[in-house]
PDB file of C-alpha atoms in Angstrom:
ATOM      1  CA  UNK J 101      96.672 120.695  98.127  1.00  0.00           C
ATOM      2  CA  UNK J 102     100.293 120.976  97.041  1.00  0.00           C
ATOM      3  CA  UNK J 103     103.273 121.254  99.332  1.00  0.00           C
ATOM      4  CA  UNK J 104     104.047 124.587  97.632  1.00  0.00           C
ATOM      5  CA  UNK J 105     100.650 125.855  98.790  1.00  0.00           C
ATOM      6  CA  UNK J 106     101.642 124.862 102.319  1.00  0.00           C
ATOM      7  CA  UNK J 107     104.899 126.827 102.009  1.00  0.00           C
ATOM      8  CA  UNK J 108     103.023 129.877 100.770  1.00  0.00           C
ATOM      9  CA  UNK J 109     100.391 129.602 103.482  1.00  0.00           C
ATOM     10  CA  UNK J 110     102.903 129.679 106.332  1.00  0.00           C
ATOM     11  CA  UNK J 111     105.177 132.201 104.610  1.00  0.00           C
ATOM     12  CA  UNK J 112     108.383 130.198 104.877  1.00  0.00           C
ATOM     13  CA  UNK J 113     111.620 131.610 103.586  1.00  0.00           C
ATOM     14  CA  UNK J 114     113.969 129.342 101.652  1.00  0.00           C
ATOM     15  CA  UNK J 115     116.446 129.206 104.498  1.00  0.00           C
ATOM     16  CA  UNK J 116     113.721 128.232 106.941  1.00  0.00           C
ATOM     17  CA  UNK J 117     114.296 124.795 108.475  1.00  0.00           C
ATOM     18  CA  UNK J 118     110.611 123.884 108.232  1.00  0.00           C
ATOM     19  CA  UNK J 119     110.606 124.591 104.513  1.00  0.00           C
ATOM     20  CA  UNK J 120     113.330 122.027 103.986  1.00  0.00           C
ATOM     21  CA  UNK J 121     111.370 119.445 105.944  1.00  0.00           C
ATOM     22  CA  UNK J 122     108.461 120.031 103.587  1.00  0.00           C
ATOM     23  CA  UNK J 123     110.715 119.820 100.541  1.00  0.00           C
ATOM     24  CA  UNK J 124     112.000 116.425 101.650  1.00  0.00           C
ATOM     25  CA  UNK J 125     108.427 115.183 101.832  1.00  0.00           C
ATOM     26  CA  UNK J 126     107.617 116.678  98.443  1.00  0.00           C
ATOM     27  CA  UNK J 127     110.236 114.488  96.799  1.00  0.00           C
ATOM     28  CA  UNK J 128     108.136 111.463  97.700  1.00  0.00           C
ATOM     29  CA  UNK J 129     104.699 112.903  96.987  1.00  0.00           C
ATOM     30  CA  UNK J 130     103.734 116.105  95.212  1.00  0.00           C
ATOM     31  CA  UNK J 131     100.280 116.369  96.731  1.00  0.00           C
ATOM     32  CA  UNK J 132      99.415 116.247 100.413  1.00  0.00           C
ATOM     33  CA  UNK J 133      96.293 116.317 102.503  1.00  0.00           C
ATOM     34  CA  UNK J 134      95.719 119.148 104.941  1.00  0.00           C
ATOM     35  CA  UNK J 135      96.247 116.673 107.768  1.00  0.00           C
ATOM     36  CA  UNK J 136      99.664 115.655 106.388  1.00  0.00           C
ATOM     37  CA  UNK J 137     100.670 119.282 106.069  1.00  0.00           C
ATOM     38  CA  UNK J 138      99.468 119.991 109.601  1.00  0.00           C
ATOM     39  CA  UNK J 139     101.393 116.989 110.907  1.00  0.00           C
ATOM     40  CA  UNK J 140     104.607 118.591 109.720  1.00  0.00           C
ATOM     41  CA  UNK J 141     103.743 121.762 111.588  1.00  0.00           C
ATOM     42  CA  UNK J 142     102.834 119.981 114.805  1.00  0.00           C
ATOM     43  CA  UNK J 143     105.320 120.893 117.498  1.00  0.00           C
ATOM     44  CA  UNK J 144     107.005 123.574 115.397  1.00  0.00           C
ATOM     45  CA  UNK J 145     107.213 127.282 116.224  1.00  0.00           C
ATOM     46  CA  UNK J 146     104.065 127.870 114.160  1.00  0.00           C
ATOM     47  CA  UNK J 147     101.948 125.713 116.450  1.00  0.00           C
ATOM     48  CA  UNK J 148     100.528 128.541 118.582  1.00  0.00           C
ATOM     49  CA  UNK J 149      99.034 130.090 115.451  1.00  0.00           C
ATOM     50  CA  UNK J 150      97.376 126.989 114.073  1.00  0.00           C
ATOM     51  CA  UNK J 151      93.875 125.605 114.319  1.00  0.00           C
ATOM     52  CA  UNK J 152      95.474 122.520 115.864  1.00  0.00           C
ATOM     53  CA  UNK J 153      96.413 124.541 118.950  1.00  0.00           C
ATOM     54  CA  UNK J 154      92.817 125.754 119.353  1.00  0.00           C
ATOM     55  CA  UNK J 155      91.498 122.203 119.075  1.00  0.00           C
ATOM     56  CA  UNK J 156      94.044 120.956 121.615  1.00  0.00           C
ATOM     57  CA  UNK J 157      93.219 123.733 124.087  1.00  0.00           C
ATOM     58  CA  UNK J 158      89.516 123.003 123.729  1.00  0.00           C
ATOM     59  CA  UNK J 159      90.008 119.276 124.371  1.00  0.00           C
ATOM     60  CA  UNK J 160      92.326 119.742 127.351  1.00  0.00           C
ATOM     61  CA  UNK J 161      89.994 122.336 128.866  1.00  0.00           C
ATOM     62  CA  UNK J 162      87.018 119.976 128.470  1.00  0.00           C
ATOM     63  CA  UNK J 163      88.978 117.170 130.092  1.00  0.00           C
ATOM     64  CA  UNK J 164      90.231 119.295 132.986  1.00  0.00           C
ATOM     65  CA  UNK J 165      86.663 120.389 133.699  1.00  0.00           C
ATOM     66  CA  UNK J 166      85.587 116.747 133.827  1.00  0.00           C
ATOM     67  CA  UNK J 167      83.141 117.113 130.953  1.00  0.00           C
ATOM     68  CA  UNK J 168      82.036 113.778 129.472  1.00  0.00           C
ATOM     69  CA  UNK J 169      83.135 112.921 125.965  1.00  0.00           C
ATOM     70  CA  UNK J 170      80.279 113.063 123.462  1.00  0.00           C
ATOM     71  CA  UNK J 171      79.813 112.890 119.711  1.00  0.00           C
ATOM     72  CA  UNK J 172      79.616 116.671 119.779  1.00  0.00           C
ATOM     73  CA  UNK J 173      83.036 116.903 121.472  1.00  0.00           C
ATOM     74  CA  UNK J 174      84.650 114.678 118.840  1.00  0.00           C
ATOM     75  CA  UNK J 175      83.074 116.650 115.982  1.00  0.00           C
ATOM     76  CA  UNK J 176      83.974 119.972 117.609  1.00  0.00           C
ATOM     77  CA  UNK J 177      87.630 118.985 117.896  1.00  0.00           C
ATOM     78  CA  UNK J 178      87.651 118.067 114.206  1.00  0.00           C
ATOM     79  CA  UNK J 179      85.905 121.319 113.315  1.00  0.00           C
ATOM     80  CA  UNK J 180      88.429 123.404 115.270  1.00  0.00           C
ATOM     81  CA  UNK J 181      91.400 121.543 113.795  1.00  0.00           C
ATOM     82  CA  UNK J 182      90.308 121.712 110.159  1.00  0.00           C
ATOM     83  CA  UNK J 183      88.445 124.425 108.241  1.00  0.00           C
ATOM     84  CA  UNK J 184      86.351 121.785 106.467  1.00  0.00           C
ATOM     85  CA  UNK J 185      85.862 119.711 109.628  1.00  0.00           C
ATOM     86  CA  UNK J 186      82.971 118.862 111.876  1.00  0.00           C
ATOM     87  CA  UNK J 187      81.406 116.015 109.865  1.00  0.00           C
ATOM     88  CA  UNK J 188      81.845 112.265 109.903  1.00  0.00           C
ATOM     89  CA  UNK J 189      82.729 110.674 106.578  1.00  0.00           C
ATOM     90  CA  UNK J 190      79.906 109.359 104.384  1.00  0.00           C
ATOM     91  CA  UNK J 191      82.095 107.052 102.293  1.00  0.00           C
ATOM     92  CA  UNK J 192      84.402 104.107 102.916  1.00  0.00           C
ATOM     93  CA  UNK J 193      88.019 105.235 102.556  1.00  0.00           C
ATOM     94  CA  UNK J 194      90.951 103.267 101.227  1.00  0.00           C
ATOM     95  CA  UNK J 195      93.706 103.122 103.857  1.00  0.00           C
ATOM     96  CA  UNK J 196      97.105 102.710 102.246  1.00  0.00           C
ATOM     97  CA  UNK J 197      99.711 100.463 103.923  1.00  0.00           C
ATOM     98  CA  UNK J 198      97.088  98.887 106.148  1.00  0.00           C
ATOM     99  CA  UNK J 199      95.275  95.578 106.216  1.00  0.00           C
ATOM    100  CA  UNK J 200      92.103  96.684 108.010  1.00  0.00           C
ATOM    101  CA  UNK J 201      88.967  98.105 106.477  1.00  0.00           C
ATOM    102  CA  UNK J 202      87.216 100.916 108.347  1.00  0.00           C
ATOM    103  CA  UNK J 203      83.510 100.410 108.962  1.00  0.00           C
ATOM    104  CA  UNK J 204      81.042 101.630 106.363  1.00  0.00           C
ATOM    105  CA  UNK J 205      78.839 104.670 107.066  1.00  0.00           C
ATOM    106  CA  UNK J 206      76.919 105.743 108.994  1.00  0.00           C
ATOM    107  CA  UNK J 207      79.837 106.474 111.328  1.00  0.00           C
ATOM    108  CA  UNK J 208      78.105 108.104 114.302  1.00  0.00           C
ATOM    109  CA  UNK J 209      76.946 104.752 115.796  1.00  0.00           C
ATOM    110  CA  UNK J 210      80.515 103.387 115.618  1.00  0.00           C
ATOM    111  CA  UNK J 211      81.911 106.436 117.383  1.00  0.00           C
ATOM    112  CA  UNK J 212      79.115 106.290 119.964  1.00  0.00           C
ATOM    113  CA  UNK J 213      79.964 102.641 120.689  1.00  0.00           C
ATOM    114  CA  UNK J 214      83.652 103.606 120.923  1.00  0.00           C
ATOM    115  CA  UNK J 215      82.851 106.329 123.455  1.00  0.00           C
ATOM    116  CA  UNK J 216      80.777 103.927 125.550  1.00  0.00           C
ATOM    117  CA  UNK J 217      83.366 101.141 125.495  1.00  0.00           C
ATOM    118  CA  UNK J 218      86.618 103.045 125.860  1.00  0.00           C
ATOM    119  CA  UNK J 219      85.647 106.257 127.610  1.00  0.00           C
ATOM    120  CA  UNK J 220      82.526 105.840 129.708  1.00  0.00           C
ATOM    121  CA  UNK J 221      83.700 102.819 131.699  1.00  0.00           C
ATOM    122  CA  UNK J 222      87.320 103.914 132.344  1.00  0.00           C
ATOM    123  CA  UNK J 223      86.187 107.427 133.245  1.00  0.00           C
ATOM    124  CA  UNK J 224      83.578 106.010 135.615  1.00  0.00           C
ATOM    125  CA  UNK J 225      86.183 104.247 137.745  1.00  0.00           C
ATOM    126  CA  UNK J 226      88.674 107.134 137.380  1.00  0.00           C
ATOM    127  CA  UNK J 227      91.587 104.666 137.280  1.00  0.00           C
ATOM    128  CA  UNK J 228      92.940 105.484 133.836  1.00  0.00           C
ATOM    129  CA  UNK J 229      96.423 104.530 132.690  1.00  0.00           C
ATOM    130  CA  UNK J 230      98.220 105.061 129.405  1.00  0.00           C
ATOM    131  CA  UNK J 231      97.323 101.466 128.521  1.00  0.00           C
ATOM    132  CA  UNK J 232      93.617 102.463 128.434  1.00  0.00           C
ATOM    133  CA  UNK J 233      94.425 105.464 126.272  1.00  0.00           C
ATOM    134  CA  UNK J 234      96.423 103.316 123.831  1.00  0.00           C
ATOM    135  CA  UNK J 235      93.582 100.825 123.408  1.00  0.00           C
ATOM    136  CA  UNK J 236      91.095 103.637 122.782  1.00  0.00           C
ATOM    137  CA  UNK J 237      93.483 105.371 120.364  1.00  0.00           C
ATOM    138  CA  UNK J 238      94.080 102.266 118.255  1.00  0.00           C
ATOM    139  CA  UNK J 239      90.358 101.569 117.989  1.00  0.00           C
ATOM    140  CA  UNK J 240      89.596 105.194 117.072  1.00  0.00           C
ATOM    141  CA  UNK J 241      92.090 105.020 114.215  1.00  0.00           C
ATOM    142  CA  UNK J 242      90.522 101.754 113.045  1.00  0.00           C
ATOM    143  CA  UNK J 243      87.100 103.404 112.907  1.00  0.00           C
ATOM    144  CA  UNK J 244      88.694 106.210 110.879  1.00  0.00           C
ATOM    145  CA  UNK J 245      85.621 108.427 111.341  1.00  0.00           C
ATOM    146  CA  UNK J 246      86.751 111.328 109.154  1.00  0.00           C
ATOM    147  CA  UNK J 247      87.808 111.652 105.547  1.00  0.00           C
ATOM    148  CA  UNK J 248      90.949 113.431 106.748  1.00  0.00           C
ATOM    149  CA  UNK J 249      92.539 114.257 110.088  1.00  0.00           C
ATOM    150  CA  UNK J 250      91.892 111.025 111.996  1.00  0.00           C
ATOM    151  CA  UNK J 251      95.398 110.835 113.450  1.00  0.00           C
ATOM    152  CA  UNK J 252      95.324 114.461 114.535  1.00  0.00           C
ATOM    153  CA  UNK J 253      91.933 114.171 116.220  1.00  0.00           C
ATOM    154  CA  UNK J 254      92.903 110.852 117.806  1.00  0.00           C
ATOM    155  CA  UNK J 255      96.025 112.361 119.371  1.00  0.00           C
ATOM    156  CA  UNK J 256      94.051 115.357 120.628  1.00  0.00           C
ATOM    157  CA  UNK J 257      91.510 112.987 122.179  1.00  0.00           C
ATOM    158  CA  UNK J 258      94.378 111.232 123.955  1.00  0.00           C
ATOM    159  CA  UNK J 259      95.118 114.501 125.729  1.00  0.00           C
ATOM    160  CA  UNK J 260      91.452 114.998 126.559  1.00  0.00           C
ATOM    161  CA  UNK J 261      91.608 111.683 128.428  1.00  0.00           C
ATOM    162  CA  UNK J 262      94.947 112.576 130.059  1.00  0.00           C
ATOM    163  CA  UNK J 263      93.530 115.898 131.265  1.00  0.00           C
ATOM    164  CA  UNK J 264      90.381 114.190 132.536  1.00  0.00           C
ATOM    165  CA  UNK J 265      92.394 111.592 134.450  1.00  0.00           C
ATOM    166  CA  UNK J 266      95.008 114.012 135.766  1.00  0.00           C
ATOM    167  CA  UNK J 267      97.789 112.316 133.810  1.00  0.00           C
ATOM    168  CA  UNK J 268     100.608 114.307 132.192  1.00  0.00           C
ATOM    169  CA  UNK J 269      99.699 115.361 128.671  1.00  0.00           C
ATOM    170  CA  UNK J 270     101.311 113.666 125.678  1.00  0.00           C
ATOM    171  CA  UNK J 271     103.667 115.309 123.215  1.00  0.00           C
ATOM    172  CA  UNK J 272     104.674 112.558 120.778  1.00  0.00           C
ATOM    173  CA  UNK J 273     107.945 113.764 119.288  1.00  0.00           C
ATOM    174  CA  UNK J 274     109.183 110.434 117.917  1.00  0.00           C
ATOM    175  CA  UNK J 275     106.803 110.292 114.965  1.00  0.00           C
ATOM    176  CA  UNK J 276     108.550 107.388 113.266  1.00  0.00           C
ATOM    177  CA  UNK J 277     108.273 105.215 116.383  1.00  0.00           C
ATOM    178  CA  UNK J 278     104.625 106.222 116.786  1.00  0.00           C
ATOM    179  CA  UNK J 279     103.747 105.383 113.178  1.00  0.00           C
ATOM    180  CA  UNK J 280     105.646 102.109 113.399  1.00  0.00           C
ATOM    181  CA  UNK J 281     103.742 101.085 116.546  1.00  0.00           C
ATOM    182  CA  UNK J 282     100.452 102.028 114.911  1.00  0.00           C
ATOM    183  CA  UNK J 283     101.233 100.061 111.744  1.00  0.00           C
ATOM    184  CA  UNK J 284     102.166  96.979 113.756  1.00  0.00           C
ATOM    185  CA  UNK J 285      99.404  97.434 116.322  1.00  0.00           C
ATOM    186  CA  UNK J 286     101.983  96.806 119.020  1.00  0.00           C
ATOM    187  CA  UNK J 287     100.197  97.832 122.209  1.00  0.00           C
ATOM    188  CA  UNK J 288     103.021  97.530 124.754  1.00  0.00           C
ATOM    189  CA  UNK J 289     105.488  99.479 122.604  1.00  0.00           C
ATOM    190  CA  UNK J 290     102.892 102.198 122.147  1.00  0.00           C
ATOM    191  CA  UNK J 291     102.249 102.313 125.902  1.00  0.00           C
ATOM    192  CA  UNK J 292     105.981 102.782 126.492  1.00  0.00           C
ATOM    193  CA  UNK J 293     106.112 105.492 123.828  1.00  0.00           C
ATOM    194  CA  UNK J 294     103.199 107.310 125.461  1.00  0.00           C
ATOM    195  CA  UNK J 295     104.909 107.141 128.860  1.00  0.00           C
ATOM    196  CA  UNK J 296     108.114 108.553 127.364  1.00  0.00           C
ATOM    197  CA  UNK J 297     106.065 111.282 125.652  1.00  0.00           C
ATOM    198  CA  UNK J 298     104.408 112.503 128.855  1.00  0.00           C
ATOM    199  CA  UNK J 299     105.152 116.160 129.591  1.00  0.00           C
TER     200      UNK J 299
END
């Protein structure tokens, strides 16, 4: 989709601050994915009216109720966040600016293993820290289970785990620091960022 389509969709006026943020991004790339467009809206005044908010509320509610994470939960979050969502990718994507290669399909077994390793055991002992969430988040992004929206779903899943563990939820405002930590795979810096992002 084009950035202009994003402007039209949210009904921005020229003087709107969000519009100018989008314009700055358009200078670098004419086209954007829905996830990239949604990223720019995350945390803005439009948030309460987005599918992202519904997905976040669903995840936090599931976590607060102590419901176990399942493949269905992961797919449901993706479905709520994106109109085309709810399906794992059936191709191997090319990840720009990254040295790792996501696993080839089928993806469900990889996500199931991820749930067992990073969620079942920590949730069983109920002694979860942001360090555990960071490790799970990095691995989820490496699996890259969706064609689009992996970062969004991964960050929503972080708040599922926070809600489950009774930790303050995360609102990552410093996007540049977050992306830098993710690119470098720097665990301790990401843990510190998560702690600073707790609300």
